[in-house]
PDB file of C-alpha atoms in Angstrom:
ATOM      1  CA  UNK K   1    -106.354  13.747  13.429  1.00  0.00           C
ATOM      2  CA  UNK K   2    -110.104  14.381  13.566  1.00  0.00           C
ATOM      3  CA  UNK K   3    -111.622  15.373  16.925  1.00  0.00           C
ATOM      4  CA  UNK K   4    -115.081  16.344  18.155  1.00  0.00           C
ATOM      5  CA  UNK K   5    -114.242  19.921  17.089  1.00  0.00           C
ATOM      6  CA  UNK K   6    -114.371  18.669  13.478  1.00  0.00           C
ATOM      7  CA  UNK K   7    -117.876  17.204  13.924  1.00  0.00           C
ATOM      8  CA  UNK K   8    -120.620  19.671  13.022  1.00  0.00           C
ATOM      9  CA  UNK K   9    -123.801  19.693  15.085  1.00  0.00           C
ATOM     10  CA  UNK K  10    -127.511  19.702  14.281  1.00  0.00           C
ATOM     11  CA  UNK K  11    -128.641  22.983  12.800  1.00  0.00           C
ATOM     12  CA  UNK K  12    -125.593  23.182  10.503  1.00  0.00           C
ATOM     13  CA  UNK K  13    -126.802  23.439   6.871  1.00  0.00           C
ATOM     14  CA  UNK K  14    -124.439  20.722   5.557  1.00  0.00           C
ATOM     15  CA  UNK K  15    -126.331  18.120   7.624  1.00  0.00           C
ATOM     16  CA  UNK K  16    -129.468  18.850   5.597  1.00  0.00           C
ATOM     17  CA  UNK K  17    -127.901  18.656   2.120  1.00  0.00           C
ATOM     18  CA  UNK K  18    -127.867  15.651  -0.164  1.00  0.00           C
ATOM     19  CA  UNK K  19    -124.171  14.789  -0.492  1.00  0.00           C
ATOM     20  CA  UNK K  20    -122.480  14.597  -3.904  1.00  0.00           C
ATOM     21  CA  UNK K  21    -121.107  11.404  -5.466  1.00  0.00           C
ATOM     22  CA  UNK K  22    -117.367  10.839  -5.230  1.00  0.00           C
ATOM     23  CA  UNK K  23    -115.183  10.214  -8.291  1.00  0.00           C
ATOM     24  CA  UNK K  24    -114.125   6.587  -8.719  1.00  0.00           C
ATOM     25  CA  UNK K  25    -111.296   5.806  -8.360  1.00  0.00           C
ATOM     26  CA  UNK K  26    -111.144   8.194  -5.399  1.00  0.00           C
ATOM     27  CA  UNK K  27    -108.744  11.112  -5.368  1.00  0.00           C
ATOM     28  CA  UNK K  28    -105.816  11.003  -2.982  1.00  0.00           C
ATOM     29  CA  UNK K  29    -107.641  13.590  -0.817  1.00  0.00           C
ATOM     30  CA  UNK K  30    -110.843  11.498  -0.621  1.00  0.00           C
ATOM     31  CA  UNK K  31    -108.812   8.386   0.147  1.00  0.00           C
ATOM     32  CA  UNK K  32    -106.994  10.186   2.978  1.00  0.00           C
ATOM     33  CA  UNK K  33    -110.219  11.658   4.351  1.00  0.00           C
ATOM     34  CA  UNK K  34    -111.873   8.240   4.539  1.00  0.00           C
ATOM     35  CA  UNK K  35    -108.818   6.884   6.376  1.00  0.00           C
ATOM     36  CA  UNK K  36    -108.952   9.805   8.848  1.00  0.00           C
ATOM     37  CA  UNK K  37    -112.654   9.149   9.433  1.00  0.00           C
ATOM     38  CA  UNK K  38    -111.931   5.502  10.267  1.00  0.00           C
ATOM     39  CA  UNK K  39    -109.069   6.571  12.513  1.00  0.00           C
ATOM     40  CA  UNK K  40    -111.547   8.786  14.398  1.00  0.00           C
ATOM     41  CA  UNK K  41    -113.766   5.749  15.098  1.00  0.00           C
ATOM     42  CA  UNK K  42    -110.791   3.649  16.222  1.00  0.00           C
ATOM     43  CA  UNK K  43    -109.642   6.402  18.597  1.00  0.00           C
ATOM     44  CA  UNK K  44    -113.168   7.072  19.870  1.00  0.00           C
ATOM     45  CA  UNK K  45    -113.584   3.392  20.795  1.00  0.00           C
ATOM     46  CA  UNK K  46    -110.307   3.291  22.747  1.00  0.00           C
ATOM     47  CA  UNK K  47    -111.178   4.464  26.301  1.00  0.00           C
ATOM     48  CA  UNK K  48    -107.749   6.027  26.962  1.00  0.00           C
ATOM     49  CA  UNK K  49    -107.559   7.893  23.641  1.00  0.00           C
ATOM     50  CA  UNK K  50    -111.216   8.915  23.846  1.00  0.00           C
ATOM     51  CA  UNK K  51    -110.605  10.463  27.254  1.00  0.00           C
ATOM     52  CA  UNK K  52    -107.306  12.080  26.235  1.00  0.00           C
ATOM     53  CA  UNK K  53    -108.797  13.747  23.140  1.00  0.00           C
ATOM     54  CA  UNK K  54    -112.333  14.180  24.567  1.00  0.00           C
ATOM     55  CA  UNK K  55    -113.925  12.007  21.877  1.00  0.00           C
ATOM     56  CA  UNK K  56    -117.463  10.693  22.148  1.00  0.00           C
ATOM     57  CA  UNK K  57    -117.434   6.999  21.230  1.00  0.00           C
ATOM     58  CA  UNK K  58    -118.997   6.269  17.860  1.00  0.00           C
ATOM     59  CA  UNK K  59    -119.576   3.309  15.564  1.00  0.00           C
ATOM     60  CA  UNK K  60    -120.117   5.282  12.362  1.00  0.00           C
ATOM     61  CA  UNK K  61    -119.299   8.585  10.723  1.00  0.00           C
ATOM     62  CA  UNK K  62    -120.473  10.137   7.457  1.00  0.00           C
ATOM     63  CA  UNK K  63    -118.485  12.814   5.599  1.00  0.00           C
ATOM     64  CA  UNK K  64    -121.266  15.459   5.917  1.00  0.00           C
ATOM     65  CA  UNK K  65    -120.782  15.281   9.694  1.00  0.00           C
ATOM     66  CA  UNK K  66    -117.315  16.751   9.258  1.00  0.00           C
ATOM     67  CA  UNK K  67    -118.697  19.382   6.853  1.00  0.00           C
ATOM     68  CA  UNK K  68    -117.702  17.514   3.675  1.00  0.00           C
ATOM     69  CA  UNK K  69    -120.782  17.045   1.498  1.00  0.00           C
ATOM     70  CA  UNK K  70    -119.599  13.851  -0.234  1.00  0.00           C
ATOM     71  CA  UNK K  71    -121.061  10.335  -0.293  1.00  0.00           C
ATOM     72  CA  UNK K  72    -118.499   8.741   2.003  1.00  0.00           C
ATOM     73  CA  UNK K  73    -119.009   6.861   5.268  1.00  0.00           C
ATOM     74  CA  UNK K  74    -117.179   4.646   7.728  1.00  0.00           C
ATOM     75  CA  UNK K  75    -118.477   2.042  10.165  1.00  0.00           C
ATOM     76  CA  UNK K  76    -116.596   0.150  12.859  1.00  0.00           C
ATOM     77  CA  UNK K  77    -118.607  -2.225  15.036  1.00  0.00           C
ATOM     78  CA  UNK K  78    -119.330  -5.912  15.524  1.00  0.00           C
ATOM     79  CA  UNK K  79    -121.722  -7.968  13.420  1.00  0.00           C
ATOM     80  CA  UNK K  80    -124.331 -10.542  14.481  1.00  0.00           C
ATOM     81  CA  UNK K  81    -121.509 -13.071  15.014  1.00  0.00           C
ATOM     82  CA  UNK K  82    -119.706 -10.610  17.306  1.00  0.00           C
ATOM     83  CA  UNK K  83    -116.882 -10.185  14.758  1.00  0.00           C
ATOM     84  CA  UNK K  84    -115.327  -6.764  14.178  1.00  0.00           C
ATOM     85  CA  UNK K  85    -116.428  -5.152  10.923  1.00  0.00           C
ATOM     86  CA  UNK K  86    -114.721  -2.094   9.462  1.00  0.00           C
ATOM     87  CA  UNK K  87    -116.321  -0.525   6.398  1.00  0.00           C
ATOM     88  CA  UNK K  88    -114.903   2.505   4.573  1.00  0.00           C
ATOM     89  CA  UNK K  89    -117.265   3.141   1.671  1.00  0.00           C
ATOM     90  CA  UNK K  90    -117.685   5.544  -1.232  1.00  0.00           C
ATOM     91  CA  UNK K  91    -121.011   6.169  -3.020  1.00  0.00           C
ATOM     92  CA  UNK K  92    -122.871   3.545  -0.961  1.00  0.00           C
ATOM     93  CA  UNK K  93    -126.460   2.618  -1.711  1.00  0.00           C
ATOM     94  CA  UNK K  94    -129.066   0.168  -0.507  1.00  0.00           C
ATOM     95  CA  UNK K  95    -130.070  -2.055  -3.424  1.00  0.00           C
ATOM     96  CA  UNK K  96    -132.617  -4.214  -1.568  1.00  0.00           C
ATOM     97  CA  UNK K  97    -134.059  -4.618   1.904  1.00  0.00           C
ATOM     98  CA  UNK K  98    -136.283  -6.869   3.980  1.00  0.00           C
ATOM     99  CA  UNK K  99    -139.940  -6.135   4.543  1.00  0.00           C
ATOM    100  CA  UNK K 100    -139.230  -6.769   8.211  1.00  0.00           C
ATOM    101  CA  UNK K 101    -138.412  -3.717  10.291  1.00  0.00           C
ATOM    102  CA  UNK K 102    -136.424  -3.328  13.471  1.00  0.00           C
ATOM    103  CA  UNK K 103    -135.248  -0.663  15.894  1.00  0.00           C
ATOM    104  CA  UNK K 104    -132.853  -0.197  18.767  1.00  0.00           C
ATOM    105  CA  UNK K 105    -134.416  -0.718  22.157  1.00  0.00           C
ATOM    106  CA  UNK K 106    -132.680   2.311  23.695  1.00  0.00           C
ATOM    107  CA  UNK K 107    -133.072   4.570  20.668  1.00  0.00           C
ATOM    108  CA  UNK K 108    -130.357   5.974  18.431  1.00  0.00           C
ATOM    109  CA  UNK K 109    -127.685   8.530  19.204  1.00  0.00           C
ATOM    110  CA  UNK K 110    -125.531  10.683  16.962  1.00  0.00           C
ATOM    111  CA  UNK K 111    -122.216  12.508  17.294  1.00  0.00           C
ATOM    112  CA  UNK K 112    -123.878  15.512  15.624  1.00  0.00           C
ATOM    113  CA  UNK K 113    -126.666  15.618  18.229  1.00  0.00           C
ATOM    114  CA  UNK K 114    -125.677  16.769  21.724  1.00  0.00           C
ATOM    115  CA  UNK K 115    -129.003  15.935  23.326  1.00  0.00           C
ATOM    116  CA  UNK K 116    -130.893  12.764  24.061  1.00  0.00           C
ATOM    117  CA  UNK K 117    -133.744  12.084  21.658  1.00  0.00           C
ATOM    118  CA  UNK K 118    -136.195   9.369  22.665  1.00  0.00           C
ATOM    119  CA  UNK K 119    -138.436   7.369  20.374  1.00  0.00           C
ATOM    120  CA  UNK K 120    -138.439   4.453  17.977  1.00  0.00           C
ATOM    121  CA  UNK K 121    -136.407   4.917  14.787  1.00  0.00           C
ATOM    122  CA  UNK K 122    -137.735   2.296  12.329  1.00  0.00           C
ATOM    123  CA  UNK K 123    -135.097   0.584  10.184  1.00  0.00           C
ATOM    124  CA  UNK K 124    -134.977  -2.388   7.822  1.00  0.00           C
ATOM    125  CA  UNK K 125    -133.815  -5.562   9.589  1.00  0.00           C
ATOM    126  CA  UNK K 126    -131.732  -6.743   6.616  1.00  0.00           C
ATOM    127  CA  UNK K 127    -130.259  -4.855   3.679  1.00  0.00           C
ATOM    128  CA  UNK K 128    -128.105  -5.513   0.639  1.00  0.00           C
ATOM    129  CA  UNK K 129    -125.705  -2.707  -0.212  1.00  0.00           C
ATOM    130  CA  UNK K 130    -123.385  -1.731  -3.037  1.00  0.00           C
ATOM    131  CA  UNK K 131    -120.489   0.703  -2.721  1.00  0.00           C
ATOM    132  CA  UNK K 132    -116.866   1.282  -3.645  1.00  0.00           C
ATOM    133  CA  UNK K 133    -114.000   0.579  -1.264  1.00  0.00           C
ATOM    134  CA  UNK K 134    -110.848   2.660  -0.691  1.00  0.00           C
ATOM    135  CA  UNK K 135    -109.242   1.098  -3.771  1.00  0.00           C
ATOM    136  CA  UNK K 136    -112.201   2.025  -5.976  1.00  0.00           C
ATOM    137  CA  UNK K 137    -113.407  -1.586  -6.247  1.00  0.00           C
ATOM    138  CA  UNK K 138    -117.144  -2.235  -6.291  1.00  0.00           C
ATOM    139  CA  UNK K 139    -118.328  -4.238  -3.279  1.00  0.00           C
ATOM    140  CA  UNK K 140    -121.667  -5.855  -2.468  1.00  0.00           C
ATOM    141  CA  UNK K 141    -122.547  -6.816   1.102  1.00  0.00           C
ATOM    142  CA  UNK K 142    -125.493  -8.123   3.051  1.00  0.00           C
ATOM    143  CA  UNK K 143    -125.970  -6.519   6.464  1.00  0.00           C
ATOM    144  CA  UNK K 144    -128.360  -7.399   9.242  1.00  0.00           C
ATOM    145  CA  UNK K 145    -129.227  -6.439  12.798  1.00  0.00           C
ATOM    146  CA  UNK K 146    -127.188  -3.722  14.482  1.00  0.00           C
ATOM    147  CA  UNK K 147    -124.786  -3.386  11.530  1.00  0.00           C
ATOM    148  CA  UNK K 148    -127.708  -2.780   9.144  1.00  0.00           C
ATOM    149  CA  UNK K 149    -129.133  -0.152  11.492  1.00  0.00           C
ATOM    150  CA  UNK K 150    -125.800   1.680  11.724  1.00  0.00           C
ATOM    151  CA  UNK K 151    -125.437   1.641   7.928  1.00  0.00           C
ATOM    152  CA  UNK K 152    -128.947   3.090   7.451  1.00  0.00           C
ATOM    153  CA  UNK K 153    -128.217   5.816  10.017  1.00  0.00           C
ATOM    154  CA  UNK K 154    -125.050   6.816   8.119  1.00  0.00           C
ATOM    155  CA  UNK K 155    -126.834   6.638   4.742  1.00  0.00           C
ATOM    156  CA  UNK K 156    -129.414   9.070   6.108  1.00  0.00           C
ATOM    157  CA  UNK K 157    -126.600  11.569   6.747  1.00  0.00           C
ATOM    158  CA  UNK K 158    -125.658  11.349   3.055  1.00  0.00           C
ATOM    159  CA  UNK K 159    -129.245  12.265   2.174  1.00  0.00           C
ATOM    160  CA  UNK K 160    -129.666  15.156   4.606  1.00  0.00           C
ATOM    161  CA  UNK K 161    -131.804  13.145   7.028  1.00  0.00           C
ATOM    162  CA  UNK K 162    -131.334  13.116  10.805  1.00  0.00           C
ATOM    163  CA  UNK K 163    -132.337   9.980  12.727  1.00  0.00           C
ATOM    164  CA  UNK K 164    -135.041  11.815  14.670  1.00  0.00           C
ATOM    165  CA  UNK K 165    -136.783  12.714  11.393  1.00  0.00           C
ATOM    166  CA  UNK K 166    -137.884   9.052  11.342  1.00  0.00           C
ATOM    167  CA  UNK K 167    -139.530   9.125  14.794  1.00  0.00           C
ATOM    168  CA  UNK K 168    -143.336   9.384  14.683  1.00  0.00           C
ATOM    169  CA  UNK K 169    -144.096  12.851  16.119  1.00  0.00           C
ATOM    170  CA  UNK K 170    -147.584  11.911  17.290  1.00  0.00           C
ATOM    171  CA  UNK K 171    -146.552   8.608  18.903  1.00  0.00           C
ATOM    172  CA  UNK K 172    -142.741   8.407  19.366  1.00  0.00           C
ATOM    173  CA  UNK K 173    -142.882   4.890  20.824  1.00  0.00           C
ATOM    174  CA  UNK K 174    -145.298   3.437  18.289  1.00  0.00           C
ATOM    175  CA  UNK K 175    -144.271  -0.070  17.268  1.00  0.00           C
ATOM    176  CA  UNK K 176    -144.049  -0.838  13.593  1.00  0.00           C
ATOM    177  CA  UNK K 177    -146.360  -3.307  11.931  1.00  0.00           C
ATOM    178  CA  UNK K 178    -145.291  -6.952  12.418  1.00  0.00           C
ATOM    179  CA  UNK K 179    -143.030  -8.664  11.747  1.00  0.00           C
ATOM    180  CA  UNK K 180    -140.867  -6.605  14.086  1.00  0.00           C
ATOM    181  CA  UNK K 181    -137.754  -7.322  16.055  1.00  0.00           C
ATOM    182  CA  UNK K 182    -135.905  -5.197  18.604  1.00  0.00           C
ATOM    183  CA  UNK K 183    -132.114  -5.035  18.502  1.00  0.00           C
ATOM    184  CA  UNK K 184    -130.356  -4.480  21.821  1.00  0.00           C
ATOM    185  CA  UNK K 185    -127.935  -1.586  21.650  1.00  0.00           C
ATOM    186  CA  UNK K 186    -124.270  -2.500  21.722  1.00  0.00           C
ATOM    187  CA  UNK K 187    -122.823  -2.859  25.204  1.00  0.00           C
ATOM    188  CA  UNK K 188    -120.941   0.442  25.138  1.00  0.00           C
ATOM    189  CA  UNK K 189    -124.182   2.284  24.291  1.00  0.00           C
ATOM    190  CA  UNK K 190    -122.229   4.123  21.594  1.00  0.00           C
ATOM    191  CA  UNK K 191    -123.870   6.653  19.334  1.00  0.00           C
ATOM    192  CA  UNK K 192    -123.692   5.776  15.654  1.00  0.00           C
ATOM    193  CA  UNK K 193    -122.101   8.779  14.263  1.00  0.00           C
TER     194      UNK K 193
END
Protein backbone atom coordinates (compact mmCIF):
# COMPACT_ATOMS: atom_id res chain seq x y z
CA UNK A 1 0.00 0.00 0.00
CA UNK A 2 1.27 3.47 -0.93
CA UNK A 3 1.43 6.10 1.82
CA UNK A 4 2.61 9.70 2.06
CA UNK A 5 6.11 8.30 2.72
CA UNK A 6 6.10 7.10 -0.91
CA UNK A 7 5.27 10.59 -2.25
CA UNK A 8 8.38 12.62 -3.08
CA UNK A 9 8.36 16.34 -2.36
CA UNK A 10 9.34 19.44 -4.33
CA UNK A 11 13.07 19.71 -4.81
CA UNK A 12 13.38 16.01 -5.69
CA UNK A 13 14.99 15.70 -9.16
CA UNK A 14 12.42 13.18 -10.48
CA UNK A 15 9.72 15.87 -10.27
CA UNK A 16 11.63 17.93 -12.83
CA UNK A 17 12.24 15.16 -15.39
CA UNK A 18 10.15 14.42 -18.44
CA UNK A 19 8.74 10.95 -17.78
CA UNK A 20 9.31 8.08 -20.23
CA UNK A 21 6.56 6.40 -22.27
CA UNK A 22 5.24 3.09 -21.00
CA UNK A 23 5.20 -0.07 -23.13
CA UNK A 24 1.75 -0.99 -24.46
CA UNK A 25 0.37 -3.41 -23.46
CA UNK A 26 1.64 -2.55 -19.98
CA UNK A 27 3.88 -4.92 -18.08
CA UNK A 28 2.47 -6.68 -15.05
CA UNK A 29 4.55 -4.32 -12.85
CA UNK A 30 3.16 -1.17 -14.53
CA UNK A 31 -0.36 -2.56 -14.30
CA UNK A 32 0.08 -3.24 -10.57
CA UNK A 33 1.64 0.17 -9.95
CA UNK A 34 -1.28 1.97 -11.59
CA UNK A 35 -3.71 -0.05 -9.44
CA UNK A 36 -1.74 0.85 -6.29
CA UNK A 37 -1.82 4.53 -7.28
CA UNK A 38 -5.61 4.40 -7.63
CA UNK A 39 -5.87 2.57 -4.32
CA UNK A 40 -3.92 5.45 -2.73
CA UNK A 41 -6.54 7.94 -3.98
CA UNK A 42 -9.42 5.77 -2.75
CA UNK A 43 -7.82 5.46 0.70
CA UNK A 44 -6.92 9.16 0.85
CA UNK A 45 -10.55 10.12 0.18
CA UNK A 46 -11.88 7.87 2.95
CA UNK A 47 -11.73 9.98 6.16
CA UNK A 48 -11.15 6.98 8.47
CA UNK A 49 -8.41 5.41 6.33
CA UNK A 50 -6.82 8.79 5.63
CA UNK A 51 -6.56 9.46 9.35
CA UNK A 52 -5.37 5.93 10.18
CA UNK A 53 -2.57 6.01 7.59
CA UNK A 54 -1.93 9.79 7.78
CA UNK A 55 -2.81 10.34 4.12
CA UNK A 56 -3.43 13.78 2.67
CA UNK A 57 -6.59 13.62 0.54
CA UNK A 58 -5.91 13.80 -3.18
CA UNK A 59 -7.84 13.62 -6.44
CA UNK A 60 -4.90 12.76 -8.69
CA UNK A 61 -1.47 11.17 -8.63
CA UNK A 62 1.22 10.90 -11.31
CA UNK A 63 3.91 8.19 -11.27
CA UNK A 64 6.80 10.71 -10.99
CA UNK A 65 5.36 11.74 -7.61
CA UNK A 66 6.20 8.29 -6.27
CA UNK A 67 9.67 8.48 -7.88
CA UNK A 68 8.73 6.44 -10.97
CA UNK A 69 9.57 8.46 -14.08
CA UNK A 70 6.91 6.89 -16.33
CA UNK A 71 3.94 8.43 -18.16
CA UNK A 72 1.25 7.05 -15.87
CA UNK A 73 -1.42 8.90 -13.89
CA UNK A 74 -4.61 8.30 -11.93
CA UNK A 75 -7.54 10.59 -11.20
CA UNK A 76 -10.50 10.02 -8.91
CA UNK A 77 -13.01 12.85 -8.57
CA UNK A 78 -16.45 13.93 -9.73
CA UNK A 79 -17.25 15.44 -13.11
CA UNK A 80 -19.47 18.40 -14.01
CA UNK A 81 -22.53 16.16 -13.50
CA UNK A 82 -21.31 15.24 -10.01
CA UNK A 83 -20.66 11.63 -11.10
CA UNK A 84 -17.59 9.77 -9.84
CA UNK A 85 -14.86 9.43 -12.45
CA UNK A 86 -11.89 7.11 -12.03
CA UNK A 87 -9.17 7.31 -14.67
CA UNK A 88 -6.05 5.11 -14.67
CA UNK A 89 -4.10 6.13 -17.76
CA UNK A 90 -0.87 5.24 -19.55
CA UNK A 91 0.91 7.58 -22.01
CA UNK A 92 -1.82 10.24 -21.81
CA UNK A 93 -1.76 13.31 -24.02
CA UNK A 94 -3.92 16.32 -24.76
CA UNK A 95 -4.88 16.25 -28.43
CA UNK A 96 -6.98 19.44 -28.47
CA UNK A 97 -8.16 22.13 -26.10
CA UNK A 98 -10.48 25.12 -25.87
CA UNK A 99 -9.27 28.66 -26.37
CA UNK A 100 -11.14 29.46 -23.17
CA UNK A 101 -9.11 29.33 -19.98
CA UNK A 102 -10.13 28.71 -16.41
CA UNK A 103 -8.63 28.40 -12.94
CA UNK A 104 -9.55 27.28 -9.46
CA UNK A 105 -10.80 30.07 -7.24
CA UNK A 106 -8.79 28.88 -4.22
CA UNK A 107 -5.67 27.94 -6.16
CA UNK A 108 -4.19 24.49 -6.67
CA UNK A 109 -2.56 22.18 -4.16
CA UNK A 110 -0.27 19.20 -4.59
CA UNK A 111 0.68 16.17 -2.51
CA UNK A 112 4.32 16.87 -3.44
CA UNK A 113 4.14 20.44 -2.09
CA UNK A 114 3.93 20.81 1.70
CA UNK A 115 3.29 24.54 1.65
CA UNK A 116 0.47 26.75 0.49
CA UNK A 117 1.14 28.49 -2.81
CA UNK A 118 -1.23 31.29 -3.76
CA UNK A 119 -1.95 32.59 -7.23
CA UNK A 120 -3.91 31.84 -10.37
CA UNK A 121 -2.87 28.71 -12.27
CA UNK A 122 -4.28 29.14 -15.81
CA UNK A 123 -5.71 25.98 -17.39
CA UNK A 124 -7.76 25.13 -20.47
CA UNK A 125 -11.49 24.94 -19.69
CA UNK A 126 -12.06 21.94 -21.99
CA UNK A 127 -9.67 19.34 -23.35
CA UNK A 128 -9.74 16.22 -25.49
CA UNK A 129 -7.33 13.51 -24.39
CA UNK A 130 -5.98 10.23 -25.70
CA UNK A 131 -4.37 7.54 -23.55
CA UNK A 132 -4.24 3.81 -22.91
CA UNK A 133 -6.19 2.14 -20.12
CA UNK A 134 -5.04 -0.66 -17.80
CA UNK A 135 -5.84 -3.24 -20.49
CA UNK A 136 -3.72 -1.43 -23.07
CA UNK A 137 -6.76 -0.20 -25.03
CA UNK A 138 -6.63 3.25 -26.57
CA UNK A 139 -9.21 5.63 -25.09
CA UNK A 140 -10.33 9.11 -26.11
CA UNK A 141 -12.17 11.36 -23.66
CA UNK A 142 -13.43 14.90 -23.45
CA UNK A 143 -12.91 16.57 -20.07
CA UNK A 144 -14.14 19.89 -18.80
CA UNK A 145 -14.19 22.01 -15.66
CA UNK A 146 -12.58 20.62 -12.52
CA UNK A 147 -11.81 17.25 -14.14
CA UNK A 148 -9.94 18.98 -16.99
CA UNK A 149 -7.95 21.04 -14.48
CA UNK A 150 -6.96 17.96 -12.48
CA UNK A 151 -5.88 16.16 -15.67
CA UNK A 152 -3.71 19.11 -16.75
CA UNK A 153 -2.11 19.27 -13.29
CA UNK A 154 -1.20 15.56 -13.49
CA UNK A 155 0.03 15.91 -17.10
CA UNK A 156 2.37 18.67 -15.91
CA UNK A 157 3.95 16.17 -13.49
CA UNK A 158 4.72 13.89 -16.45
CA UNK A 159 6.53 16.80 -18.11
CA UNK A 160 8.54 17.95 -15.10
CA UNK A 161 6.33 20.98 -14.46
CA UNK A 162 5.03 22.01 -11.03
CA UNK A 163 1.70 23.86 -10.84
CA UNK A 164 3.32 26.99 -9.41
CA UNK A 165 5.52 27.27 -12.52
CA UNK A 166 2.34 28.49 -14.27
CA UNK A 167 1.64 31.33 -11.81
CA UNK A 168 2.65 34.78 -13.11
CA UNK A 169 5.57 35.82 -10.87
CA UNK A 170 5.00 39.54 -11.39
CA UNK A 171 1.23 39.41 -10.83
CA UNK A 172 0.16 36.10 -9.20
CA UNK A 173 -3.54 37.00 -9.26
CA UNK A 174 -3.63 38.33 -12.81
CA UNK A 175 -6.77 37.20 -14.61
CA UNK A 176 -6.38 35.62 -18.00
CA UNK A 177 -7.72 37.25 -21.12
CA UNK A 178 -11.46 36.68 -21.66
CA UNK A 179 -13.28 34.44 -22.09
CA UNK A 180 -12.51 33.23 -18.57
CA UNK A 181 -14.39 31.17 -16.06
CA UNK A 182 -13.57 30.33 -12.45
CA UNK A 183 -14.11 26.79 -11.19
CA UNK A 184 -14.97 26.42 -7.51
CA UNK A 185 -12.69 23.96 -5.78
CA UNK A 186 -14.27 20.67 -4.80
CA UNK A 187 -15.97 20.70 -1.42
CA UNK A 188 -13.24 18.75 0.36
CA UNK A 189 -10.64 21.29 -0.81
CA UNK A 190 -8.46 18.34 -1.82
CA UNK A 191 -5.08 18.83 -3.42
CA UNK A 192 -4.78 17.29 -6.87
CA UNK A 193 -1.86 15.11 -6.45
